[in-house]
PDB file of C-alpha atoms in Angstrom:
ATOM      1  CA  ASP A   1       3.344   7.242   8.084  1.00 74.00           C
ATOM      2  CA  LEU A   2       0.257   7.302   5.888  1.00 80.00           C
ATOM      3  CA  PRO A   3      -1.222  10.187   3.864  1.00 87.00           C
ATOM      4  CA  ASN A   4      -4.434  12.057   4.569  1.00 88.00           C
ATOM      5  CA  ILE A   5      -7.731  11.328   2.879  1.00 95.00           C
ATOM      6  CA  GLY A   6      -8.090  13.354  -0.321  1.00 95.00           C
ATOM      7  CA  LYS A   7      -4.386  13.301  -1.211  1.00 96.00           C
ATOM      8  CA  SER A   8      -3.663  12.078  -4.743  1.00 97.00           C
ATOM      9  CA  PHE A   9      -0.654  10.115  -5.953  1.00 97.00           C
ATOM     10  CA  LYS A  10       0.706   8.882  -9.247  1.00 97.00           C
ATOM     11  CA  GLN A  11       1.629   5.248  -9.838  1.00 97.00           C
ATOM     12  CA  ASP A  12       5.000   4.396  -8.234  1.00 96.00           C
ATOM     13  CA  GLU A  13       5.053   7.629  -6.200  1.00 97.00           C
ATOM     14  CA  ILE A  14       6.081   7.326  -2.535  1.00 96.00           C
ATOM     15  CA  PHE A  15       2.989   7.657  -0.329  1.00 93.00           C
ATOM     16  CA  GLY A  16       4.430   6.890   3.082  1.00 90.00           C
ATOM     17  CA  SER A  17       6.908   4.818   5.001  1.00 89.00           C
ATOM     18  CA  VAL A  18       6.999   1.831   7.299  1.00 86.00           C
ATOM     19  CA  GLU A  19       9.473   1.319  10.106  1.00 85.00           C
ATOM     20  CA  ALA A  20      10.861  -2.084  11.019  1.00 82.00           C
ATOM     21  CA  ILE A  21      13.330  -2.982  13.754  1.00 84.00           C
ATOM     22  CA  LYS A  22      16.429  -1.591  12.048  1.00 89.00           C
ATOM     23  CA  THR A  23      15.177   0.154   8.924  1.00 91.00           C
ATOM     24  CA  VAL A  24      12.636   2.529   7.416  1.00 92.00           C
ATOM     25  CA  SER A  25      11.254   1.649   3.988  1.00 91.00           C
ATOM     26  CA  ASP A  26       9.313   3.790   1.537  1.00 94.00           C
ATOM     27  CA  LEU A  27       5.865   2.690   0.400  1.00 93.00           C
ATOM     28  CA  PHE A  28       5.091   3.073  -3.306  1.00 94.00           C
ATOM     29  CA  MET A  29       1.611   3.633  -4.730  1.00 96.00           C
ATOM     30  CA  PRO A  30       0.693   0.671  -6.967  1.00 94.00           C
ATOM     31  CA  LEU A  31      -1.837   2.723  -8.980  1.00 97.00           C
ATOM     32  CA  SER A  32      -2.583   6.410  -9.508  1.00 98.00           C
ATOM     33  CA  GLY A  33      -5.460   7.612  -7.418  1.00 97.00           C
ATOM     34  CA  GLU A  34      -6.906   9.547  -4.518  1.00 97.00           C
ATOM     35  CA  VAL A  35      -6.794   8.261  -0.941  1.00 97.00           C
ATOM     36  CA  ILE A  36     -10.375   7.691   0.230  1.00 97.00           C
ATOM     37  CA  ALA A  37      -9.659   5.789   3.471  1.00 96.00           C
ATOM     38  CA  PHE A  38      -6.812   4.593   5.643  1.00 91.00           C
ATOM     39  CA  ASN A  39      -6.701   1.904   8.296  1.00 93.00           C
ATOM     40  CA  THR A  40      -6.841   3.690  11.649  1.00 91.00           C
ATOM     41  CA  GLN A  41      -6.224   0.387  13.480  1.00 93.00           C
ATOM     42  CA  LEU A  42      -2.597   0.425  12.295  1.00 90.00           C
ATOM     43  CA  LYS A  43      -1.751   3.308  14.627  1.00 87.00           C
ATOM     44  CA  ASP A  44      -2.369   1.090  17.666  1.00 91.00           C
ATOM     45  CA  ARG A  45      -1.557  -2.268  16.049  1.00 92.00           C
ATOM     46  CA  PRO A  46       1.013  -1.833  13.255  1.00 88.00           C
ATOM     47  CA  THR A  47       1.764  -5.568  13.372  1.00 90.00           C
ATOM     48  CA  LEU A  48      -1.563  -6.155  11.587  1.00 93.00           C
ATOM     49  CA  VAL A  49       0.311  -5.496   8.330  1.00 90.00           C
ATOM     50  CA  ASN A  50       2.208  -8.758   8.867  1.00 89.00           C
ATOM     51  CA  GLU A  51      -0.364 -10.704  10.873  1.00 94.00           C
ATOM     52  CA  GLU A  52      -3.420 -10.042   8.675  1.00 93.00           C
ATOM     53  CA  SER A  53      -2.007  -8.734   5.408  1.00 85.00           C
ATOM     54  CA  TYR A  54      -5.025  -9.853   3.353  1.00 86.00           C
ATOM     55  CA  THR A  55      -7.696  -8.808   5.860  1.00 93.00           C
ATOM     56  CA  GLY A  56      -7.202  -6.411   8.805  1.00 94.00           C
ATOM     57  CA  GLY A  57      -3.720  -5.254   7.800  1.00 94.00           C
ATOM     58  CA  TRP A  58      -4.690  -3.107   4.824  1.00 94.00           C
ATOM     59  CA  MET A  59      -3.187   0.387   4.701  1.00 93.00           C
ATOM     60  CA  LEU A  60      -5.116   2.503   2.183  1.00 93.00           C
ATOM     61  CA  LYS A  61      -8.138   2.499  -0.026  1.00 96.00           C
ATOM     62  CA  ILE A  62      -7.885   4.603  -3.151  1.00 97.00           C
ATOM     63  CA  LYS A  63     -10.156   5.789  -5.924  1.00 98.00           C
ATOM     64  CA  ILE A  64      -8.235   4.677  -9.013  1.00 98.00           C
ATOM     65  CA  SER A  65      -7.756   7.492 -11.515  1.00 98.00           C
ATOM     66  CA  ASN A  66      -6.279   5.427 -14.367  1.00 97.00           C
ATOM     67  CA  PRO A  67      -7.698   1.870 -14.617  1.00 97.00           C
ATOM     68  CA  GLU A  68      -5.307   1.069 -17.484  1.00 97.00           C
ATOM     69  CA  GLU A  69      -2.481   0.956 -14.911  1.00 97.00           C
ATOM     70  CA  LEU A  70      -3.949  -2.302 -13.619  1.00 96.00           C
ATOM     71  CA  ASN A  71      -2.181  -3.914 -16.580  1.00 94.00           C
ATOM     72  CA  ASN A  72       1.178  -2.891 -15.040  1.00 91.00           C
ATOM     73  CA  LEU A  73       0.639  -4.927 -11.859  1.00 94.00           C
ATOM     74  CA  LEU A  74       2.218  -8.333 -11.294  1.00 92.00           C
ATOM     75  CA  SER A  75       0.115 -11.459 -10.937  1.00 91.00           C
ATOM     76  CA  ALA A  76       0.447 -13.356  -7.652  1.00 88.00           C
ATOM     77  CA  GLU A  77       2.666 -15.904  -9.383  1.00 91.00           C
ATOM     78  CA  LYS A  78       4.986 -13.269 -10.890  1.00 91.00           C
ATOM     79  CA  TYR A  79       5.206 -11.468  -7.551  1.00 88.00           C
ATOM     80  CA  LYS A  80       6.299 -14.677  -5.831  1.00 90.00           C
ATOM     81  CA  GLU A  81       9.030 -15.075  -8.467  1.00 92.00           C
ATOM     82  CA  VAL A  82      10.269 -11.530  -7.803  1.00 90.00           C
ATOM     83  CA  VAL A  83      10.354 -11.821  -3.999  1.00 87.00           C
ATOM     84  CA  GLY A  84      11.511 -15.424  -3.978  1.00 82.00           C
ATOM     85  CA  SER A  85       8.781 -17.047  -1.926  1.00 68.00           C
TER      86      SER A  85
END
């Protein structure tokens, strides 16, 4: 489930959900902003999220409303430490 274009969210607010084999997980907005696009290909090919996570598997594009929140994001290295990979 993804939100409509024009909907705004605050950082860490739930913006949708993703369903796996045995569970449904909430999706949290990494930055405050307005949804300006969503990936329509995911409706027919939801596996793109896993198969092409850095290219064709994107979910949303947002117009960031508070650029200072970028400082709250983890670096790639820190993220790997958190998720253990």
